[in-house]
C-alpha cells in the first residue's frame, strides 16, 4: 500500500521562521515520495493548527503525519494525541526537530533551510516504515518512596499519607528534621524553627500511613513507573525501636562524651545519643566508632540501665526490599566548605564561624544555651557577617544560593537582639525577592546594622593599627565609597552557600536521573515541570534540585506530592512500547544478547533453542539489537528499517 | 568555490545527548548546523552497520553521543557502545577511513555548551580532511 503522508512545517512564530524559509521547506516536502500534502503554519501546536492536521487526516485520508517543529521532548505527546483524535495510530506520527537543533543554533539562513529540508526528508523517509503500536497499560502501585526527611520530604510525606496512601520515608540520619531542625529562627517572620517543624515531625512519626526508616539509605532502585523496587539498607542502631520508649536513661548514664555533629562539634553528645531532644524517632543510636563496648569490649552501662531491655549489641545491618510505584527525592543540599577559601581563615582563626555554627550558638537548646559568645566565653563587641561565601564566585560556585542574604539579615537581627555588638554586613547585592523579604531588609536598615557593599577579600588577625590589636580585621573594597576598608571585629560569621550533596552523583545514578551543570538534580523542565525528572515516576523536590529557602522547599514538597497523587489516581500507567522483539525464525540461539541485557529480560528457551524476551522487563535500550549477529531482534518504533531510512535520507 | 560543508550523521541518545543538544539550542548557543541528528533511546542501540552505511552512502562523518560512563539511563548501554566503538575504529583503520570522521562522545543533559563545541570541532576537522567520497568510490567499483 502506498502511504499518504501529511507534512506540517511550523514557523513557531519567528523562532523557526527567522532563519528557516518554512515555505520553501514545505514546497520541498511536497516533492518527496508519498507526500500528499505539505503546509507551513504559524503555530502548529495551537488549536487551529492541530485542527488543520485532524481535518487533513480525515479529508485526505492521510496514513502518516510528520510535524516539523520543536524537539519531540517538547510536543511529541501533543501531536500524537492530535493524530490519535483523528483516528490514526499515534505511532504513525514522526516529529522533525527543526527548532532546538536547527533554527536556534545558527544565523545562516541558507544552511538552516538546507538543514531543515534534510531533517524533514529523514522524518518523511522514516515515517513510511512506522508501524501502529499499542501503548501498554500496567497497574500503578500506589505506594510511594520518599528519600530525605528534611522539611521538603516531611511535607511531601504528610500530604501523600493524609490522602490515605502508603509512604516509605527513608532518612539517612538517626532523626528526620534536616537542616531546619538545627535552625533557631526563620526569616522573615522570625518564627521559631522548632515550633513550626517539630509538630510536623511528630505527625510523621505517628502517622499510620508513613513507614519511617531512619538511619537508612536506598542502595538500589529498579523497575519502571508504577512498578519500582527499592532496596533499603537499615543500619543497626543497637537499640530495639519496638522496645525503646525514648526515656533517655541510657544517654544520661553513658560515660563517654564526644563532639556532637548536630551542634557542628560545638557541643558534646554521648556515645549513645539522640541528635536533639525532639528527635523523631526518639530511639537513640549507639555510635559504634566511639562506644566503649565496641571499641574496648567493656562498659555496657546503657544496657544495665535500660528499663525496657532495648539495648541490643547484636543488631545487624538489614536490607529490605519494598515495591513502590513512584519516588520523590528530597535529599537536600550540603553547605559550602569554607576552608576552601583560605583567605577567610576558617579553621585557623577561632572566632571565624559558619552561619550554621551561629544557628547552634543562638539556639536555646544549643551548646551555649542560646548565648552568642566568642571562643573565650565573652560576648562579642562587634560582629562581621559575610555574604556569598562560596556563591556568586567563579572560583567556587557561579550560582546565587538564594538563602544567604535573608538568613544573614536574620543573623544580624539576632546578634542585635542578644548582644550589645556593633554589626557589619558585607554584601555584594541584597537579594530580598520573596514575600515579606524586602520589608525585612528595610526593618534591618533601621536596626542600626552597618551595611557595607563589597566582597570581603580577607580576614586577618595581623593588626596595622592600635585599634586592630587582638581583633579580626575584615578587609573589603567598599564599592559605594570606592575605597578599601579595614573593619576590626571580634567575631566573623561566614554566610555559607548551598552545594549539591556530596553523594548527589551516586543518588542520581541509583535513580537514573541527570544532574545539571551545577551538580544539583535536573528537573524535566525549569518552568513547566519543576519537580518532574526525565524518568517517569521519579520526582525531585527542595534543595536537591537547587538552593531553596523553606517556603520554596515546602511548596516543592507539596507539588511533588500532588504529582504523585495524580499519577496514583490514574490507577494505571502507560508504557512506551519501544521494547525489543525477537524474530524466532531468524534467531540462532547464540545467546550473545542474553549476557548484554542489563535487565535480565532475555532468557534462553532450551527446548526451542532461541532467545525469549520478557516484555515486562525490557526497557527498550536496544543494546541487544545492535549486538545480534543474525539481525533477529527488532526494537519497536526504532526498527532497523526505520533507522536506515533516516540514515539514507540524510545522506542522500 | 564555496566552502565544503561536511555532512555528519549524529546518533544521539534521548536521555543525555539529545537533551543536551536541545539545551544548546534553547540556550541559543551557535554552532555549525552540519550534524543531522537521529534520536535513539540509548547509544547502545547504534549498530555499527548504521555507521558504516552512513559513510558508504554519502556521510563525511558520524557522531555517536551518549551519557557519561556511569550515568547511562540503562545502567551500562554506553559502556557497550564504547567497546563496540573500539572495534569499529580498528575496522575504519583497515578501510582507510580517518579516525576523526567517527567520534564517540559523552554529553550529559546539561552540557549544551559541550555538545556545541564538539560539533564545532568535529565539523572543522572534517572540513580539513575534505569529503570522504565513498559513495563515488563505491559507484566506481560497481
Short mmCIF file of N, CA, C and O in Angstrom, two decimals, chain A residues 71 97-105 115 119, chain B residues 12 17-19 21-22 25 31 33 35 37 115:
data_model
loop_
_atom_site.label_atom_id
_atom_site.label_comp_id
_atom_site.label_asym_id
_atom_site.label_seq_id
_atom_site.Cartn_x
_atom_site.Cartn_y
_atom_site.Cartn_z
N UNK A 71 11.47 20.29 19.49
CA UNK A 71 12.01 19.00 19.90
C UNK A 71 10.87 18.04 20.25
O UNK A 71 9.88 18.45 20.85
N UNK A 97 12.69 17.75 14.33
CA UNK A 97 13.12 18.86 15.19
C UNK A 97 13.89 19.90 14.39
O UNK A 97 15.08 19.75 14.15
N UNK A 98 13.19 20.95 13.96
CA UNK A 98 13.89 21.99 13.20
C UNK A 98 14.05 23.28 14.01
O UNK A 98 14.33 24.32 13.47
N UNK A 99 13.83 23.17 15.32
CA UNK A 99 14.00 24.36 16.15
C UNK A 99 15.26 24.23 17.03
O UNK A 99 16.28 24.83 16.73
N UNK A 100 15.17 23.41 18.10
CA UNK A 100 16.29 23.29 19.04
C UNK A 100 17.60 22.91 18.35
O UNK A 100 18.67 23.37 18.73
N UNK A 101 17.51 22.00 17.34
CA UNK A 101 18.76 21.54 16.73
C UNK A 101 18.92 22.04 15.30
O UNK A 101 19.62 21.45 14.49
N UNK A 102 18.21 23.15 15.00
CA UNK A 102 18.36 23.72 13.66
C UNK A 102 18.27 25.25 13.70
O UNK A 102 19.28 25.95 13.61
N UNK A 103 17.07 25.79 13.87
CA UNK A 103 16.93 27.25 13.72
C UNK A 103 17.60 28.02 14.86
O UNK A 103 18.04 29.15 14.68
N UNK A 104 17.69 27.42 16.04
CA UNK A 104 18.24 28.14 17.18
C UNK A 104 19.76 28.10 17.25
O UNK A 104 20.36 28.73 18.11
N UNK A 105 20.39 27.33 16.36
CA UNK A 105 21.84 27.18 16.51
C UNK A 105 22.63 27.96 15.47
O UNK A 105 23.85 27.95 15.48
N UNK A 115 19.38 22.48 6.07
CA UNK A 115 19.38 21.53 7.17
C UNK A 115 17.95 21.10 7.51
O UNK A 115 17.67 19.92 7.72
N UNK A 119 16.31 17.35 7.54
CA UNK A 119 15.65 16.78 8.72
C UNK A 119 14.24 16.31 8.34
O UNK A 119 13.80 15.22 8.75
N UNK B 12 22.10 10.31 18.62
CA UNK B 12 22.09 10.89 19.96
C UNK B 12 21.13 10.12 20.86
O UNK B 12 19.98 9.88 20.49
N UNK B 17 22.44 12.95 25.48
CA UNK B 17 22.99 13.73 24.37
C UNK B 17 21.91 14.53 23.63
O UNK B 17 22.10 15.71 23.32
N UNK B 18 20.76 13.90 23.36
CA UNK B 18 19.72 14.61 22.62
C UNK B 18 19.20 15.78 23.45
O UNK B 18 18.98 16.88 22.95
N UNK B 19 19.02 15.54 24.75
CA UNK B 19 18.56 16.60 25.65
C UNK B 19 19.61 17.70 25.74
O UNK B 19 19.28 18.89 25.77
N UNK B 21 21.77 18.44 23.39
CA UNK B 21 21.75 19.15 22.11
C UNK B 21 20.56 20.11 22.07
O UNK B 21 20.66 21.23 21.58
N UNK B 22 19.44 19.68 22.62
CA UNK B 22 18.27 20.56 22.72
C UNK B 22 18.61 21.79 23.57
O UNK B 22 18.24 22.91 23.25
N UNK B 25 20.42 24.49 21.84
CA UNK B 25 19.50 25.31 21.04
C UNK B 25 18.71 26.26 21.91
O UNK B 25 18.63 27.47 21.64
N UNK B 31 26.43 27.05 16.70
CA UNK B 31 27.44 26.10 16.22
C UNK B 31 27.05 25.67 14.81
O UNK B 31 25.90 25.86 14.40
N UNK B 33 25.60 24.03 11.65
CA UNK B 33 24.44 23.12 11.52
C UNK B 33 24.74 21.94 10.62
O UNK B 33 23.98 21.63 9.72
N UNK B 35 25.40 18.67 11.68
CA UNK B 35 25.01 17.34 12.15
C UNK B 35 23.52 17.14 11.93
O UNK B 35 22.70 17.99 12.30
N UNK B 37 20.70 15.10 13.32
CA UNK B 37 20.52 14.24 14.48
C UNK B 37 19.51 13.12 14.25
O UNK B 37 18.45 13.35 13.67
N UNK B 115 28.24 20.07 23.87
CA UNK B 115 27.77 19.48 22.62
C UNK B 115 28.10 20.42 21.44
O UNK B 115 28.63 19.98 20.42
#
